[in-house]
Short mmCIF file of C-alpha atoms in Angstrom, two decimals:
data_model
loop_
_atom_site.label_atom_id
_atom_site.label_comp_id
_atom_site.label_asym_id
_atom_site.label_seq_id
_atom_site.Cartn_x
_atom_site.Cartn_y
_atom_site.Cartn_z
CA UNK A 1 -13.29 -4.94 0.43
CA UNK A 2 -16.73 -5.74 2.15
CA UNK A 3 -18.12 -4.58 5.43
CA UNK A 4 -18.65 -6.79 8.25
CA UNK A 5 -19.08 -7.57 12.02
CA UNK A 6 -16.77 -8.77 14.26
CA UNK A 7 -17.85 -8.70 18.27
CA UNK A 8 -20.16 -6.09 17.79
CA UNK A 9 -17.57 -3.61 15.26
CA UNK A 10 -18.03 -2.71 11.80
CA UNK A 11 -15.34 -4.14 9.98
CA UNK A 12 -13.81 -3.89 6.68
CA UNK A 13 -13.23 -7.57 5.02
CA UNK A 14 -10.83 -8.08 2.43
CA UNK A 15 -11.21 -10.98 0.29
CA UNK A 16 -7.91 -11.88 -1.40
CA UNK A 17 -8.98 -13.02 -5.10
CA UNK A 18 -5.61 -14.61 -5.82
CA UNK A 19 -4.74 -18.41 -4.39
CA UNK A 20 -0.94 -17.12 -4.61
CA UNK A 21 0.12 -17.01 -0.70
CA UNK A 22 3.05 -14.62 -2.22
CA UNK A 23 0.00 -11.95 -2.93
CA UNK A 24 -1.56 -11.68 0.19
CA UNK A 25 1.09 -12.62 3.16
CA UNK A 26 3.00 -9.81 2.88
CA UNK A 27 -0.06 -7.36 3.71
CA UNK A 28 -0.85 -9.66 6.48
CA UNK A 29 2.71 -9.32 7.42
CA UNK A 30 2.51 -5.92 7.42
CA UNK A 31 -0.19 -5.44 9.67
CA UNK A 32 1.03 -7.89 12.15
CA UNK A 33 4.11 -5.82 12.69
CA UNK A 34 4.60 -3.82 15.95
CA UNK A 35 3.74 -0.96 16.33
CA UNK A 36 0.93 -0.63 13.55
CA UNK A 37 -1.35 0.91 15.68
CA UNK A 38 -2.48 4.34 14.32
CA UNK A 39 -6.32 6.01 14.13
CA UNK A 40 -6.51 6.45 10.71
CA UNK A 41 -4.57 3.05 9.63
CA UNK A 42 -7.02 0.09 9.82
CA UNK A 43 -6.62 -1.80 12.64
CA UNK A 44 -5.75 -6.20 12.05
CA UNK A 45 -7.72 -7.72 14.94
CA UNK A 46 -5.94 -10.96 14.48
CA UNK A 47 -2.21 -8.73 15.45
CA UNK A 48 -1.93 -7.54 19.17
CA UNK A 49 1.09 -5.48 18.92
CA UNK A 50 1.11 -2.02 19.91
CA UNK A 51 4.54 -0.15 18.30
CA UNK A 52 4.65 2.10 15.34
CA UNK A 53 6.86 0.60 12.42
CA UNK A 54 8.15 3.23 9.79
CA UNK A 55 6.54 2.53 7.06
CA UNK A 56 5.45 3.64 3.06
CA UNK A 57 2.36 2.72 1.61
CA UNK A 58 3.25 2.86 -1.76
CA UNK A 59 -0.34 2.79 -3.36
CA UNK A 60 -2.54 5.71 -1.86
CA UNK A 61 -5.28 6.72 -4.39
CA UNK A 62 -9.12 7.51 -3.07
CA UNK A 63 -10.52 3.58 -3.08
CA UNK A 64 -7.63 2.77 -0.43
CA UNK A 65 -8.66 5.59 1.73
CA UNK A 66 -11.68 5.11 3.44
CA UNK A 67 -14.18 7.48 5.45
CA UNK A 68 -15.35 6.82 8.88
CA UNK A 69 -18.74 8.40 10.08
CA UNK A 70 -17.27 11.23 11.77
CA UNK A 71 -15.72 12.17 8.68
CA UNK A 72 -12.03 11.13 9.45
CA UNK A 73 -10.24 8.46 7.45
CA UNK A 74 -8.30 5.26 7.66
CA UNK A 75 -5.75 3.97 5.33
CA UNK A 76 -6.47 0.40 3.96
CA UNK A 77 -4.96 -2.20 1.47
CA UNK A 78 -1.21 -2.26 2.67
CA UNK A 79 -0.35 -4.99 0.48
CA UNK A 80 2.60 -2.82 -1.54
CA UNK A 81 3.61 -1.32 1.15
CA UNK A 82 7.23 -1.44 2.98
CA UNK A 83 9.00 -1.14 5.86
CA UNK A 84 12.02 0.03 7.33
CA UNK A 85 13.16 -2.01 10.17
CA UNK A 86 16.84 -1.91 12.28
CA UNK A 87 18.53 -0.11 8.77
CA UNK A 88 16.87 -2.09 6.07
CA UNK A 89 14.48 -1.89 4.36
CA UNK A 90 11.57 -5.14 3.56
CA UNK A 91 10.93 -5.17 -0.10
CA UNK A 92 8.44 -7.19 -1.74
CA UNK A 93 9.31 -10.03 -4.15
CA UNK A 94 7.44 -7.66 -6.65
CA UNK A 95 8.30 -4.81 -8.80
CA UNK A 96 5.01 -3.55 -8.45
CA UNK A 97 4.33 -0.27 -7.15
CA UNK A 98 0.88 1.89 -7.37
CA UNK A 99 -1.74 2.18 -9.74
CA UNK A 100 -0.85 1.44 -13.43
#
């Protein structure tokens, strides 16, 4: 993850190393979802939903937590994550889950 600018905001730019779309679309899926909007979640500027989906992150350690100048945090890297939607729940293709 690098930092960046975007219309005058720090941002934080992930650069996906893998040319797998598999690897990466489901964290952009996730983001885009409605109701993703939450102060310490990262924000997706390309998404303009507004709703809060119910959702596990799977993979919190300290490098996907990240600290903001006035000390609070966001969460970042949502790419394991899940969510429960209408009484199922989205899996990913992958068993993978956390840090080995």
């Amino acid at each position: 993850v690098w930092l960046g600018a975007w219309k005058g905001d720090l941002v934080a730019v992930k650069i996906f190393s893998s040319r797998d779309e598999g690897a990466w679309s489901h964290e952009v899926e996730t983001f885009q979802i409605h109701m993703l909007h939450h102060p310490n979640i990262l924000q997706f500027y390309a998404s303009d939903r507004k709703e809060k989906p119910a959702i596990a992150h799977r993979d919190i350690k300290s490098k996907n937590v990240l600290v903001k100048a006035d000390l609070s945090c966001a969460i970042a890297d949502l790419g394991l994550a899940v969510r429960y939607e209408a009484g199922h729940i989205s899996l990913p293709n992958s068993n993978k889950c956390g840090t080995v």
